[in-house]
Amino acid sequence: MNNEEAVQSSYTGSVFRCRLQNVRSLVNLLRAIQFKERAVCTITSNGLKFSVEESRCVQAHAYLQSSLFQEYQFDAPISSINSQEDIIFGVQLNTLIECLNIFGTANVNQLNNTTATNGTASTMPIFKSQTALVMSYEGYGANLVLTLEENGVITVCKLSTFEPENLLTFNFQEYSITQKIIMKSEWLRDALSELDISSEKITFLISPQPPYFRMSTIGISGSTEMDYPRDTDVLESFYCTETMSNCYKLSQVQHALKALGFSSKTSIRTNEKGFLAMQFMIPTETEISFVELLCSPLEIDLNEQEAQ
C-alpha cells in the first residue's frame, strides 16, 4: 500500500473527513485557545469550530473555514428541517495538539519581522513544516482519527471523544455594538504583557473624546494607565457612540496573549451590556483565519442572565 492509499483508507465510513497539506496553521489556531484541557468541536458544512470556556464567563473560539482545507467532506444526517445536523463532541485539546505535532515540526510559529530581499520588513509567517493531515470522524461515540504523513512516514492517532460541555450562550450580537476598535495586535500584546499581574481586574474606557481608548489596572505596585490616541498608525479603525467604562477579570483578558502572538490585527468590540469581544486575524498559508475571545464584565452574572 502506498502513502496515498494509506491516507485514503482512513476515509472509510466517515461522516466527516478533511485533508490539510500542512498542519501548522491548524496547530497555531488551536494553541491560540489553549487555556483549558478540553474543547468542544463543532463540525458543519462550512467548517470547524473549537471552543473552550472558563468559569462560565469567558469563552474562546477558533474558526477554521472549509476553504482552509484541500479537501473537506461533510456527510452528516439530514435533520427534520431538511438541513444537515451539526456534529458536536468534546476532545482533549492538549492531546490533539500533541498528536498534530507528533513529528515535532508544528512548533509555535509566531509572527516575526523578517527582512525581504528588497530590504523591506514583512510580518507574514514563515511556514517550514510539511506534515500532512487527514482527519476523520465516523459518528457519535467514535474516535477522532488523525492520519499524519511526513517524508513518507505515516502515523495514525485515534483520540477518544466525549459528550460536549454545555457552553454558555453569550448572545453578544443581540445587543447594540457601542464601540469597535481595530488595532495592530503587537500594540495590544505589549500592553497586556506589561500590566501588573497582581491586579485582579482591568478597566477598558472607550470614548468619542480623549483619551479615546484607555486600559487601566490597580495592583500591589500601584495603578497603571495606557492611553491610545485616535491615530491611524495605532488605531486603524475607531467607532464609538458613547463613553463606556467596563471592568473585566485581568487573568481572563490575558488569555488573549496566545492569540495575539499569532495574529496581525485585533478587533475589540463592546456592546451596550458591556460584554467584550476580541477577534484576532491570524494569517495562514492560504487565507486569514479567526480566533475570538468573549468576556463578560465583572458586574454581570451570566448564569442569572441565562435563566431569565
PDB file of C-alpha atoms in Angstrom:
ATOM      1  CA  MET A   1       0.000   0.000   0.000  1.00  0.00           C
ATOM      2  CA  ASN A   2       1.464   3.395  -0.976  1.00  0.00           C
ATOM      3  CA  ASN A   3       1.206   6.580   1.071  1.00  0.00           C
ATOM      4  CA  GLU A   4      -1.840   7.901  -0.792  1.00  0.00           C
ATOM      5  CA  GLU A   5      -3.711   4.614  -0.359  1.00  0.00           C
ATOM      6  CA  ALA A   6      -2.871   4.539   3.362  1.00  0.00           C
ATOM      7  CA  VAL A   7      -4.174   8.044   3.870  1.00  0.00           C
ATOM      8  CA  GLN A   8      -7.325   7.463   1.831  1.00  0.00           C
ATOM      9  CA  SER A   9      -8.120   4.298   3.830  1.00  0.00           C
ATOM     10  CA  SER A  10      -8.942   6.458   6.851  1.00  0.00           C
ATOM     11  CA  TYR A  11     -11.957   7.845   4.966  1.00  0.00           C
ATOM     12  CA  THR A  12     -13.964   4.612   5.016  1.00  0.00           C
ATOM     13  CA  GLY A  13     -17.344   5.013   6.676  1.00  0.00           C
ATOM     14  CA  SER A  14     -16.690   8.559   7.896  1.00  0.00           C
ATOM     15  CA  VAL A  15     -19.399  11.186   8.257  1.00  0.00           C
ATOM     16  CA  PHE A  16     -16.669  13.810   8.250  1.00  0.00           C
ATOM     17  CA  ARG A  17     -13.239  13.903   6.641  1.00  0.00           C
ATOM     18  CA  CYS A  18     -10.836  16.605   5.640  1.00  0.00           C
ATOM     19  CA  ARG A  19      -7.308  16.900   4.332  1.00  0.00           C
ATOM     20  CA  LEU A  20      -4.777  19.563   5.195  1.00  0.00           C
ATOM     21  CA  GLN A  21      -1.454  19.802   3.415  1.00  0.00           C
ATOM     22  CA  ASN A  22       0.301  21.436   6.364  1.00  0.00           C
ATOM     23  CA  VAL A  23      -0.840  21.098   9.989  1.00  0.00           C
ATOM     24  CA  ARG A  24       0.954  24.224  11.179  1.00  0.00           C
ATOM     25  CA  SER A  25      -1.972  26.594  10.600  1.00  0.00           C
ATOM     26  CA  LEU A  26      -4.337  24.268  12.478  1.00  0.00           C
ATOM     27  CA  VAL A  27      -1.909  23.904  15.389  1.00  0.00           C
ATOM     28  CA  ASN A  28      -1.446  27.670  15.669  1.00  0.00           C
ATOM     29  CA  LEU A  29      -5.199  28.249  15.816  1.00  0.00           C
ATOM     30  CA  LEU A  30      -5.654  25.571  18.475  1.00  0.00           C
ATOM     31  CA  ARG A  31      -2.773  26.891  20.564  1.00  0.00           C
ATOM     32  CA  ALA A  32      -4.372  30.327  20.478  1.00  0.00           C
ATOM     33  CA  ILE A  33      -7.245  28.974  22.629  1.00  0.00           C
ATOM     34  CA  GLN A  34      -5.222  26.516  24.722  1.00  0.00           C
ATOM     35  CA  PHE A  35      -6.137  27.605  28.227  1.00  0.00           C
ATOM     36  CA  LYS A  36      -8.416  24.648  29.050  1.00  0.00           C
ATOM     37  CA  GLU A  37      -7.743  20.926  28.752  1.00  0.00           C
ATOM     38  CA  ARG A  38     -10.961  20.040  26.951  1.00  0.00           C
ATOM     39  CA  ALA A  39     -12.501  21.712  23.932  1.00  0.00           C
ATOM     40  CA  VAL A  40     -15.839  21.373  22.193  1.00  0.00           C
ATOM     41  CA  CYS A  41     -15.517  20.637  18.475  1.00  0.00           C
ATOM     42  CA  THR A  42     -18.379  21.662  16.194  1.00  0.00           C
ATOM     43  CA  ILE A  43     -18.329  20.407  12.605  1.00  0.00           C
ATOM     44  CA  THR A  44     -20.598  21.952   9.988  1.00  0.00           C
ATOM     45  CA  SER A  45     -20.730  22.050   6.215  1.00  0.00           C
ATOM     46  CA  ASN A  46     -18.943  25.417   6.368  1.00  0.00           C
ATOM     47  CA  GLY A  47     -16.031  24.400   8.563  1.00  0.00           C
ATOM     48  CA  LEU A  48     -14.809  23.550  12.067  1.00  0.00           C
ATOM     49  CA  LYS A  49     -15.056  25.427  15.345  1.00  0.00           C
ATOM     50  CA  PHE A  50     -13.128  24.561  18.503  1.00  0.00           C
ATOM     51  CA  SER A  51     -14.393  26.214  21.702  1.00  0.00           C
ATOM     52  CA  VAL A  52     -13.206  26.424  25.315  1.00  0.00           C
ATOM     53  CA  GLU A  53     -14.852  28.035  28.333  1.00  0.00           C
ATOM     54  CA  GLU A  54     -13.691  29.062  31.787  1.00  0.00           C
ATOM     55  CA  SER A  55     -15.740  29.923  34.881  1.00  0.00           C
ATOM     56  CA  ARG A  56     -18.904  30.422  32.821  1.00  0.00           C
ATOM     57  CA  CYS A  57     -17.820  33.960  31.932  1.00  0.00           C
ATOM     58  CA  VAL A  58     -15.104  33.717  29.267  1.00  0.00           C
ATOM     59  CA  GLN A  59     -15.017  31.732  26.030  1.00  0.00           C
ATOM     60  CA  ALA A  60     -12.603  31.347  23.139  1.00  0.00           C
ATOM     61  CA  HIS A  61     -13.392  30.036  19.671  1.00  0.00           C
ATOM     62  CA  ALA A  62     -11.051  29.030  16.842  1.00  0.00           C
ATOM     63  CA  TYR A  63     -12.744  29.098  13.429  1.00  0.00           C
ATOM     64  CA  LEU A  64     -11.474  27.013  10.519  1.00  0.00           C
ATOM     65  CA  GLN A  65     -13.387  27.615   7.301  1.00  0.00           C
ATOM     66  CA  SER A  66     -13.760  24.674   4.945  1.00  0.00           C
ATOM     67  CA  SER A  67     -11.769  26.634   2.345  1.00  0.00           C
ATOM     68  CA  LEU A  68      -8.687  26.283   4.566  1.00  0.00           C
ATOM     69  CA  PHE A  69      -8.584  22.564   3.737  1.00  0.00           C
ATOM     70  CA  GLN A  70      -7.503  20.969   0.480  1.00  0.00           C
ATOM     71  CA  GLU A  71     -10.418  18.537   0.841  1.00  0.00           C
ATOM     72  CA  TYR A  72     -13.484  18.886   3.054  1.00  0.00           C
ATOM     73  CA  GLN A  73     -16.364  16.398   3.106  1.00  0.00           C
ATOM     74  CA  PHE A  74     -19.326  16.590   5.466  1.00  0.00           C
ATOM     75  CA  ASP A  75     -21.852  13.756   5.249  1.00  0.00           C
ATOM     76  CA  ALA A  76     -23.897  14.255   8.406  1.00  0.00           C
ATOM     77  CA  PRO A  77     -27.531  13.056   8.536  1.00  0.00           C
ATOM     78  CA  ILE A  78     -30.342  15.324   7.341  1.00  0.00           C
ATOM     79  CA  SER A  79     -32.464  16.780  10.138  1.00  0.00           C
ATOM     80  CA  SER A  80     -36.254  17.157  10.226  1.00  0.00           C
ATOM     81  CA  ILE A  81     -35.936  20.699   8.836  1.00  0.00           C
ATOM     82  CA  ASN A  82     -34.183  19.330   5.749  1.00  0.00           C
ATOM     83  CA  SER A  83     -30.684  20.541   6.651  1.00  0.00           C
ATOM     84  CA  GLN A  84     -27.585  18.721   7.809  1.00  0.00           C
ATOM     85  CA  GLU A  85     -27.188  18.413  11.556  1.00  0.00           C
ATOM     86  CA  ASP A  86     -24.006  19.809  13.084  1.00  0.00           C
ATOM     87  CA  ILE A  87     -21.612  17.288  14.637  1.00  0.00           C
ATOM     88  CA  ILE A  88     -20.597  18.239  18.182  1.00  0.00           C
ATOM     89  CA  PHE A  89     -18.283  16.392  20.564  1.00  0.00           C
ATOM     90  CA  GLY A  90     -15.688  17.025  23.243  1.00  0.00           C
ATOM     91  CA  VAL A  91     -11.990  16.301  22.802  1.00  0.00           C
ATOM     92  CA  GLN A  92      -8.831  16.646  24.866  1.00  0.00           C
ATOM     93  CA  LEU A  93      -7.274  19.777  23.382  1.00  0.00           C
ATOM     94  CA  ASN A  94      -3.755  19.211  24.738  1.00  0.00           C
ATOM     95  CA  THR A  95      -3.708  15.664  23.399  1.00  0.00           C
ATOM     96  CA  LEU A  96      -4.978  16.796  19.999  1.00  0.00           C
ATOM     97  CA  ILE A  97      -2.187  19.371  19.702  1.00  0.00           C
ATOM     98  CA  GLU A  98       0.440  16.848  20.814  1.00  0.00           C
ATOM     99  CA  CYS A  99      -0.720  14.380  18.171  1.00  0.00           C
ATOM    100  CA  LEU A 100      -0.688  17.008  15.428  1.00  0.00           C
ATOM    101  CA  ASN A 101       2.901  17.787  16.437  1.00  0.00           C
ATOM    102  CA  ILE A 102       3.936  14.143  16.642  1.00  0.00           C
ATOM    103  CA  PHE A 103       6.711  14.698  14.091  1.00  0.00           C
ATOM    104  CA  GLY A 104       7.943  17.742  16.017  1.00  0.00           C
ATOM    105  CA  THR A 105       7.591  20.091  13.063  1.00  0.00           C
ATOM    106  CA  ALA A 106       4.465  22.052  14.035  1.00  0.00           C
ATOM    107  CA  ASN A 107       6.159  24.161  16.683  1.00  0.00           C
ATOM    108  CA  VAL A 108       4.813  27.583  17.599  1.00  0.00           C
ATOM    109  CA  ASN A 109       5.450  29.951  14.717  1.00  0.00           C
ATOM    110  CA  GLN A 110       4.649  33.431  15.923  1.00  0.00           C
ATOM    111  CA  LEU A 111       4.661  36.488  13.689  1.00  0.00           C
ATOM    112  CA  ASN A 112       8.141  37.949  13.450  1.00  0.00           C
ATOM    113  CA  ASN A 113       9.598  40.677  11.307  1.00  0.00           C
ATOM    114  CA  THR A 114      11.776  39.168   8.600  1.00  0.00           C
ATOM    115  CA  THR A 115      13.858  41.030   6.059  1.00  0.00           C
ATOM    116  CA  ALA A 116      12.834  40.540   2.474  1.00  0.00           C
ATOM    117  CA  THR A 117      15.237  40.581  -0.474  1.00  0.00           C
ATOM    118  CA  ASN A 118      14.408  44.217  -1.194  1.00  0.00           C
ATOM    119  CA  GLY A 119      15.264  45.241   2.368  1.00  0.00           C
ATOM    120  CA  THR A 120      11.675  45.809   3.476  1.00  0.00           C
ATOM    121  CA  ALA A 121      10.196  44.144   6.551  1.00  0.00           C
ATOM    122  CA  SER A 122       7.492  41.532   6.322  1.00  0.00           C
ATOM    123  CA  THR A 123       5.211  40.313   9.091  1.00  0.00           C
ATOM    124  CA  MET A 124       3.863  37.293   7.221  1.00  0.00           C
ATOM    125  CA  PRO A 125       4.625  33.985   8.942  1.00  0.00           C
ATOM    126  CA  ILE A 126       7.194  31.596   7.523  1.00  0.00           C
ATOM    127  CA  PHE A 127       5.914  28.021   7.222  1.00  0.00           C
ATOM    128  CA  LYS A 128       8.578  25.338   7.145  1.00  0.00           C
ATOM    129  CA  SER A 129       6.837  22.142   8.288  1.00  0.00           C
ATOM    130  CA  GLN A 130       5.109  19.934   5.756  1.00  0.00           C
ATOM    131  CA  THR A 131       3.236  17.471   7.939  1.00  0.00           C
ATOM    132  CA  ALA A 132       0.096  16.497   6.023  1.00  0.00           C
ATOM    133  CA  LEU A 133      -3.098  15.559   7.830  1.00  0.00           C
ATOM    134  CA  VAL A 134      -6.243  13.619   7.101  1.00  0.00           C
ATOM    135  CA  MET A 135      -8.812  13.928   9.905  1.00  0.00           C
ATOM    136  CA  SER A 136     -11.942  11.782  10.010  1.00  0.00           C
ATOM    137  CA  TYR A 137     -14.849  11.007  12.321  1.00  0.00           C
ATOM    138  CA  GLU A 138     -17.356   8.175  11.924  1.00  0.00           C
ATOM    139  CA  GLY A 139     -20.135   9.490  14.146  1.00  0.00           C
ATOM    140  CA  TYR A 140     -21.442   9.627  17.700  1.00  0.00           C
ATOM    141  CA  GLY A 141     -19.089   7.933  20.181  1.00  0.00           C
ATOM    142  CA  ALA A 142     -16.382   7.254  17.603  1.00  0.00           C
ATOM    143  CA  ASN A 143     -12.757   8.273  17.840  1.00  0.00           C
ATOM    144  CA  LEU A 144     -11.390  11.317  16.057  1.00  0.00           C
ATOM    145  CA  VAL A 145      -8.841   9.772  13.709  1.00  0.00           C
ATOM    146  CA  LEU A 146      -5.742  11.698  12.643  1.00  0.00           C
ATOM    147  CA  THR A 147      -3.605  10.293   9.841  1.00  0.00           C
ATOM    148  CA  LEU A 148      -0.375  12.258   9.640  1.00  0.00           C
ATOM    149  CA  GLU A 149       2.292  11.923   6.968  1.00  0.00           C
ATOM    150  CA  GLU A 150       5.715  13.491   6.607  1.00  0.00           C
ATOM    151  CA  ASN A 151       8.518  12.445   4.276  1.00  0.00           C
ATOM    152  CA  GLY A 152       6.811   9.127   3.571  1.00  0.00           C
ATOM    153  CA  VAL A 153       6.303   8.220   7.233  1.00  0.00           C
ATOM    154  CA  ILE A 154       2.658   7.706   8.248  1.00  0.00           C
ATOM    155  CA  THR A 155       1.276   7.760  11.786  1.00  0.00           C
ATOM    156  CA  VAL A 156      -2.339   7.188  12.801  1.00  0.00           C
ATOM    157  CA  CYS A 157      -3.650   8.648  16.074  1.00  0.00           C
ATOM    158  CA  LYS A 158      -7.084   7.815  17.485  1.00  0.00           C
ATOM    159  CA  LEU A 159      -8.446  10.298  20.035  1.00  0.00           C
ATOM    160  CA  SER A 160     -11.350   9.488  22.311  1.00  0.00           C
ATOM    161  CA  THR A 161     -14.299  11.854  22.050  1.00  0.00           C
ATOM    162  CA  PHE A 162     -16.697  12.843  24.838  1.00  0.00           C
ATOM    163  CA  GLU A 163     -20.109  14.278  25.455  1.00  0.00           C
ATOM    164  CA  PRO A 164     -19.644  18.002  24.744  1.00  0.00           C
ATOM    165  CA  GLU A 165     -19.688  20.504  27.581  1.00  0.00           C
ATOM    166  CA  ASN A 166     -22.816  22.640  27.661  1.00  0.00           C
ATOM    167  CA  LEU A 167     -21.330  26.010  26.767  1.00  0.00           C
ATOM    168  CA  LEU A 168     -22.963  29.224  27.890  1.00  0.00           C
ATOM    169  CA  THR A 169     -24.667  31.345  25.244  1.00  0.00           C
ATOM    170  CA  PHE A 170     -23.262  34.859  25.308  1.00  0.00           C
ATOM    171  CA  ASN A 171     -25.772  36.388  22.860  1.00  0.00           C
ATOM    172  CA  PHE A 172     -23.253  39.129  22.100  1.00  0.00           C
ATOM    173  CA  GLN A 173     -24.937  40.113  18.832  1.00  0.00           C
ATOM    174  CA  GLU A 174     -28.343  40.560  20.453  1.00  0.00           C
ATOM    175  CA  TYR A 175     -27.314  43.936  21.881  1.00  0.00           C
ATOM    176  CA  SER A 176     -26.161  47.071  20.071  1.00  0.00           C
ATOM    177  CA  ILE A 177     -22.429  47.441  19.448  1.00  0.00           C
ATOM    178  CA  THR A 178     -21.368  50.686  21.123  1.00  0.00           C
ATOM    179  CA  GLN A 179     -17.617  50.569  20.475  1.00  0.00           C
ATOM    180  CA  LYS A 180     -15.398  48.946  17.891  1.00  0.00           C
ATOM    181  CA  ILE A 181     -11.640  49.345  17.533  1.00  0.00           C
ATOM    182  CA  ILE A 182      -9.230  47.675  15.116  1.00  0.00           C
ATOM    183  CA  MET A 183      -5.558  47.865  16.064  1.00  0.00           C
ATOM    184  CA  LYS A 184      -2.291  46.095  15.395  1.00  0.00           C
ATOM    185  CA  SER A 185      -2.001  43.033  17.592  1.00  0.00           C
ATOM    186  CA  GLU A 186       1.545  43.832  18.672  1.00  0.00           C
ATOM    187  CA  TRP A 187       0.360  47.051  20.369  1.00  0.00           C
ATOM    188  CA  LEU A 188      -2.203  45.200  22.429  1.00  0.00           C
ATOM    189  CA  ARG A 189       0.104  42.268  23.128  1.00  0.00           C
ATOM    190  CA  ASP A 190       2.824  44.542  24.508  1.00  0.00           C
ATOM    191  CA  ALA A 191       0.307  46.390  26.684  1.00  0.00           C
ATOM    192  CA  LEU A 192      -1.215  43.249  28.211  1.00  0.00           C
ATOM    193  CA  SER A 193       2.240  41.785  28.811  1.00  0.00           C
ATOM    194  CA  GLU A 194       3.352  44.824  30.796  1.00  0.00           C
ATOM    195  CA  LEU A 195       0.349  45.103  33.115  1.00  0.00           C
ATOM    196  CA  ASP A 196       0.762  44.353  36.823  1.00  0.00           C
ATOM    197  CA  ILE A 197      -0.242  40.701  37.235  1.00  0.00           C
ATOM    198  CA  SER A 198      -1.172  41.375  40.869  1.00  0.00           C
ATOM    199  CA  SER A 199      -4.193  43.308  39.588  1.00  0.00           C
ATOM    200  CA  GLU A 200      -7.485  41.463  39.781  1.00  0.00           C
ATOM    201  CA  LYS A 201      -9.285  43.477  37.142  1.00  0.00           C
ATOM    202  CA  ILE A 202      -8.674  45.558  34.054  1.00  0.00           C
ATOM    203  CA  THR A 203     -10.793  48.532  33.001  1.00  0.00           C
ATOM    204  CA  PHE A 204     -11.480  49.380  29.365  1.00  0.00           C
ATOM    205  CA  LEU A 205     -12.504  53.003  28.849  1.00  0.00           C
ATOM    206  CA  ILE A 206     -13.600  53.841  25.298  1.00  0.00           C
ATOM    207  CA  SER A 207     -14.839  57.329  24.498  1.00  0.00           C
ATOM    208  CA  PRO A 208     -15.505  59.540  21.450  1.00  0.00           C
ATOM    209  CA  GLN A 209     -13.355  62.157  23.250  1.00  0.00           C
ATOM    210  CA  PRO A 210      -9.808  61.902  24.655  1.00  0.00           C
ATOM    211  CA  PRO A 211      -8.392  59.603  25.933  1.00  0.00           C
ATOM    212  CA  TYR A 212     -10.382  57.578  23.304  1.00  0.00           C
ATOM    213  CA  PHE A 213      -9.078  54.156  24.394  1.00  0.00           C
ATOM    214  CA  ARG A 214      -7.620  53.584  27.852  1.00  0.00           C
ATOM    215  CA  MET A 215      -6.687  50.362  29.653  1.00  0.00           C
ATOM    216  CA  SER A 216      -6.044  50.645  33.388  1.00  0.00           C
ATOM    217  CA  THR A 217      -5.270  48.363  36.327  1.00  0.00           C
ATOM    218  CA  ILE A 218      -4.669  48.768  40.066  1.00  0.00           C
ATOM    219  CA  GLY A 219      -2.276  46.335  41.719  1.00  0.00           C
ATOM    220  CA  ILE A 220       0.176  45.985  44.590  1.00  0.00           C
ATOM    221  CA  SER A 221       2.737  48.212  42.895  1.00  0.00           C
ATOM    222  CA  GLY A 222       0.200  50.950  42.137  1.00  0.00           C
ATOM    223  CA  SER A 223      -2.003  51.924  39.228  1.00  0.00           C
ATOM    224  CA  THR A 224      -1.237  51.674  35.508  1.00  0.00           C
ATOM    225  CA  GLU A 225      -2.916  53.531  32.664  1.00  0.00           C
ATOM    226  CA  MET A 226      -2.267  53.068  28.958  1.00  0.00           C
ATOM    227  CA  ASP A 227      -3.844  55.517  26.527  1.00  0.00           C
ATOM    228  CA  TYR A 228      -4.085  55.052  22.779  1.00  0.00           C
ATOM    229  CA  PRO A 229      -4.559  58.117  20.561  1.00  0.00           C
ATOM    230  CA  ARG A 230      -7.057  58.180  17.743  1.00  0.00           C
ATOM    231  CA  ASP A 231      -4.221  57.835  15.276  1.00  0.00           C
ATOM    232  CA  THR A 232      -4.460  55.557  12.254  1.00  0.00           C
ATOM    233  CA  ASP A 233      -0.917  54.330  12.937  1.00  0.00           C
ATOM    234  CA  VAL A 234      -2.159  52.918  16.255  1.00  0.00           C
ATOM    235  CA  LEU A 235      -5.924  52.522  15.965  1.00  0.00           C
ATOM    236  CA  GLU A 236      -6.600  51.555  12.366  1.00  0.00           C
ATOM    237  CA  SER A 237     -10.354  51.913  12.895  1.00  0.00           C
ATOM    238  CA  PHE A 238     -12.297  53.632  15.681  1.00  0.00           C
ATOM    239  CA  TYR A 239     -16.055  53.637  16.258  1.00  0.00           C
ATOM    240  CA  CYS A 240     -17.703  54.843  19.461  1.00  0.00           C
ATOM    241  CA  THR A 241     -21.265  56.014  20.050  1.00  0.00           C
ATOM    242  CA  GLU A 242     -20.923  56.810  23.753  1.00  0.00           C
ATOM    243  CA  THR A 243     -18.401  56.794  26.572  1.00  0.00           C
ATOM    244  CA  MET A 244     -18.348  53.471  28.409  1.00  0.00           C
ATOM    245  CA  SER A 245     -16.101  52.067  31.109  1.00  0.00           C
ATOM    246  CA  ASN A 246     -16.230  48.328  31.808  1.00  0.00           C
ATOM    247  CA  CYS A 247     -14.199  46.101  34.117  1.00  0.00           C
ATOM    248  CA  TYR A 248     -13.090  42.544  33.363  1.00  0.00           C
ATOM    249  CA  LYS A 249     -11.083  39.958  35.219  1.00  0.00           C
ATOM    250  CA  LEU A 250      -7.466  40.537  34.177  1.00  0.00           C
ATOM    251  CA  SER A 251      -6.494  36.872  34.171  1.00  0.00           C
ATOM    252  CA  GLN A 252      -9.302  36.138  31.714  1.00  0.00           C
ATOM    253  CA  VAL A 253      -8.476  39.009  29.353  1.00  0.00           C
ATOM    254  CA  GLN A 254      -4.859  37.837  29.361  1.00  0.00           C
ATOM    255  CA  HIS A 255      -5.998  34.590  27.716  1.00  0.00           C
ATOM    256  CA  ALA A 256      -5.803  36.779  24.603  1.00  0.00           C
ATOM    257  CA  LEU A 257      -1.992  36.780  24.773  1.00  0.00           C
ATOM    258  CA  LYS A 258      -1.645  33.457  22.963  1.00  0.00           C
ATOM    259  CA  ALA A 259      -3.873  34.554  20.105  1.00  0.00           C
ATOM    260  CA  LEU A 260      -2.135  37.938  19.952  1.00  0.00           C
ATOM    261  CA  GLY A 261       1.171  36.133  19.419  1.00  0.00           C
ATOM    262  CA  PHE A 262      -0.129  34.643  16.173  1.00  0.00           C
ATOM    263  CA  SER A 263      -2.349  37.445  14.892  1.00  0.00           C
ATOM    264  CA  SER A 264      -1.666  40.534  12.804  1.00  0.00           C
ATOM    265  CA  LYS A 265      -4.712  42.646  13.730  1.00  0.00           C
ATOM    266  CA  THR A 266      -7.241  42.633  16.553  1.00  0.00           C
ATOM    267  CA  SER A 267     -10.824  43.847  16.607  1.00  0.00           C
ATOM    268  CA  ILE A 268     -12.116  44.959  20.011  1.00  0.00           C
ATOM    269  CA  ARG A 269     -15.876  45.351  20.386  1.00  0.00           C
ATOM    270  CA  THR A 270     -18.144  46.058  23.337  1.00  0.00           C
ATOM    271  CA  ASN A 271     -21.915  46.044  23.344  1.00  0.00           C
ATOM    272  CA  GLU A 272     -24.386  48.077  25.367  1.00  0.00           C
ATOM    273  CA  LYS A 273     -24.330  45.491  28.173  1.00  0.00           C
ATOM    274  CA  GLY A 274     -20.544  45.746  28.498  1.00  0.00           C
ATOM    275  CA  PHE A 275     -19.664  42.362  27.020  1.00  0.00           C
ATOM    276  CA  LEU A 276     -16.252  42.274  25.361  1.00  0.00           C
ATOM    277  CA  ALA A 277     -15.490  40.507  22.090  1.00  0.00           C
ATOM    278  CA  MET A 278     -11.918  40.378  20.800  1.00  0.00           C
ATOM    279  CA  GLN A 279     -11.400  38.922  17.340  1.00  0.00           C
ATOM    280  CA  PHE A 280      -7.906  38.074  16.142  1.00  0.00           C
ATOM    281  CA  MET A 281      -6.905  37.881  12.462  1.00  0.00           C
ATOM    282  CA  ILE A 282      -4.432  35.016  12.078  1.00  0.00           C
ATOM    283  CA  PRO A 283      -2.681  34.559   8.703  1.00  0.00           C
ATOM    284  CA  THR A 284      -2.381  31.009   7.398  1.00  0.00           C
ATOM    285  CA  GLU A 285      -0.755  29.717   4.259  1.00  0.00           C
ATOM    286  CA  THR A 286      -3.851  30.244   2.135  1.00  0.00           C
ATOM    287  CA  GLU A 287      -6.132  32.765   3.875  1.00  0.00           C
ATOM    288  CA  ILE A 288      -6.965  34.677   7.047  1.00  0.00           C
ATOM    289  CA  SER A 289      -8.496  32.678   9.903  1.00  0.00           C
ATOM    290  CA  PHE A 290     -10.027  33.985  13.099  1.00  0.00           C
ATOM    291  CA  VAL A 291      -9.946  33.348  16.825  1.00  0.00           C
ATOM    292  CA  GLU A 292     -12.473  35.047  19.108  1.00  0.00           C
ATOM    293  CA  LEU A 293     -12.388  35.717  22.856  1.00  0.00           C
ATOM    294  CA  LEU A 294     -15.615  36.665  24.642  1.00  0.00           C
ATOM    295  CA  CYS A 295     -15.622  38.084  28.187  1.00  0.00           C
ATOM    296  CA  SER A 296     -18.436  39.191  30.456  1.00  0.00           C
ATOM    297  CA  PRO A 297     -17.970  42.319  32.586  1.00  0.00           C
ATOM    298  CA  LEU A 298     -17.479  41.778  36.295  1.00  0.00           C
ATOM    299  CA  GLU A 299     -20.838  43.341  37.093  1.00  0.00           C
ATOM    300  CA  ILE A 300     -22.744  40.774  35.013  1.00  0.00           C
ATOM    301  CA  ASP A 301     -23.789  37.357  36.319  1.00  0.00           C
ATOM    302  CA  LEU A 302     -24.211  35.298  33.149  1.00  0.00           C
ATOM    303  CA  ASN A 303     -25.885  32.423  34.962  1.00  0.00           C
ATOM    304  CA  GLU A 304     -28.650  34.749  36.140  1.00  0.00           C
ATOM    305  CA  GLN A 305     -28.970  36.291  32.684  1.00  0.00           C
ATOM    306  CA  GLU A 306     -29.285  32.873  31.029  1.00  0.00           C
ATOM    307  CA  ALA A 307     -32.052  31.899  33.465  1.00  0.00           C
ATOM    308  CA  GLN A 308     -34.146  34.933  32.511  1.00  0.00           C
TER     309      GLN A 308
END
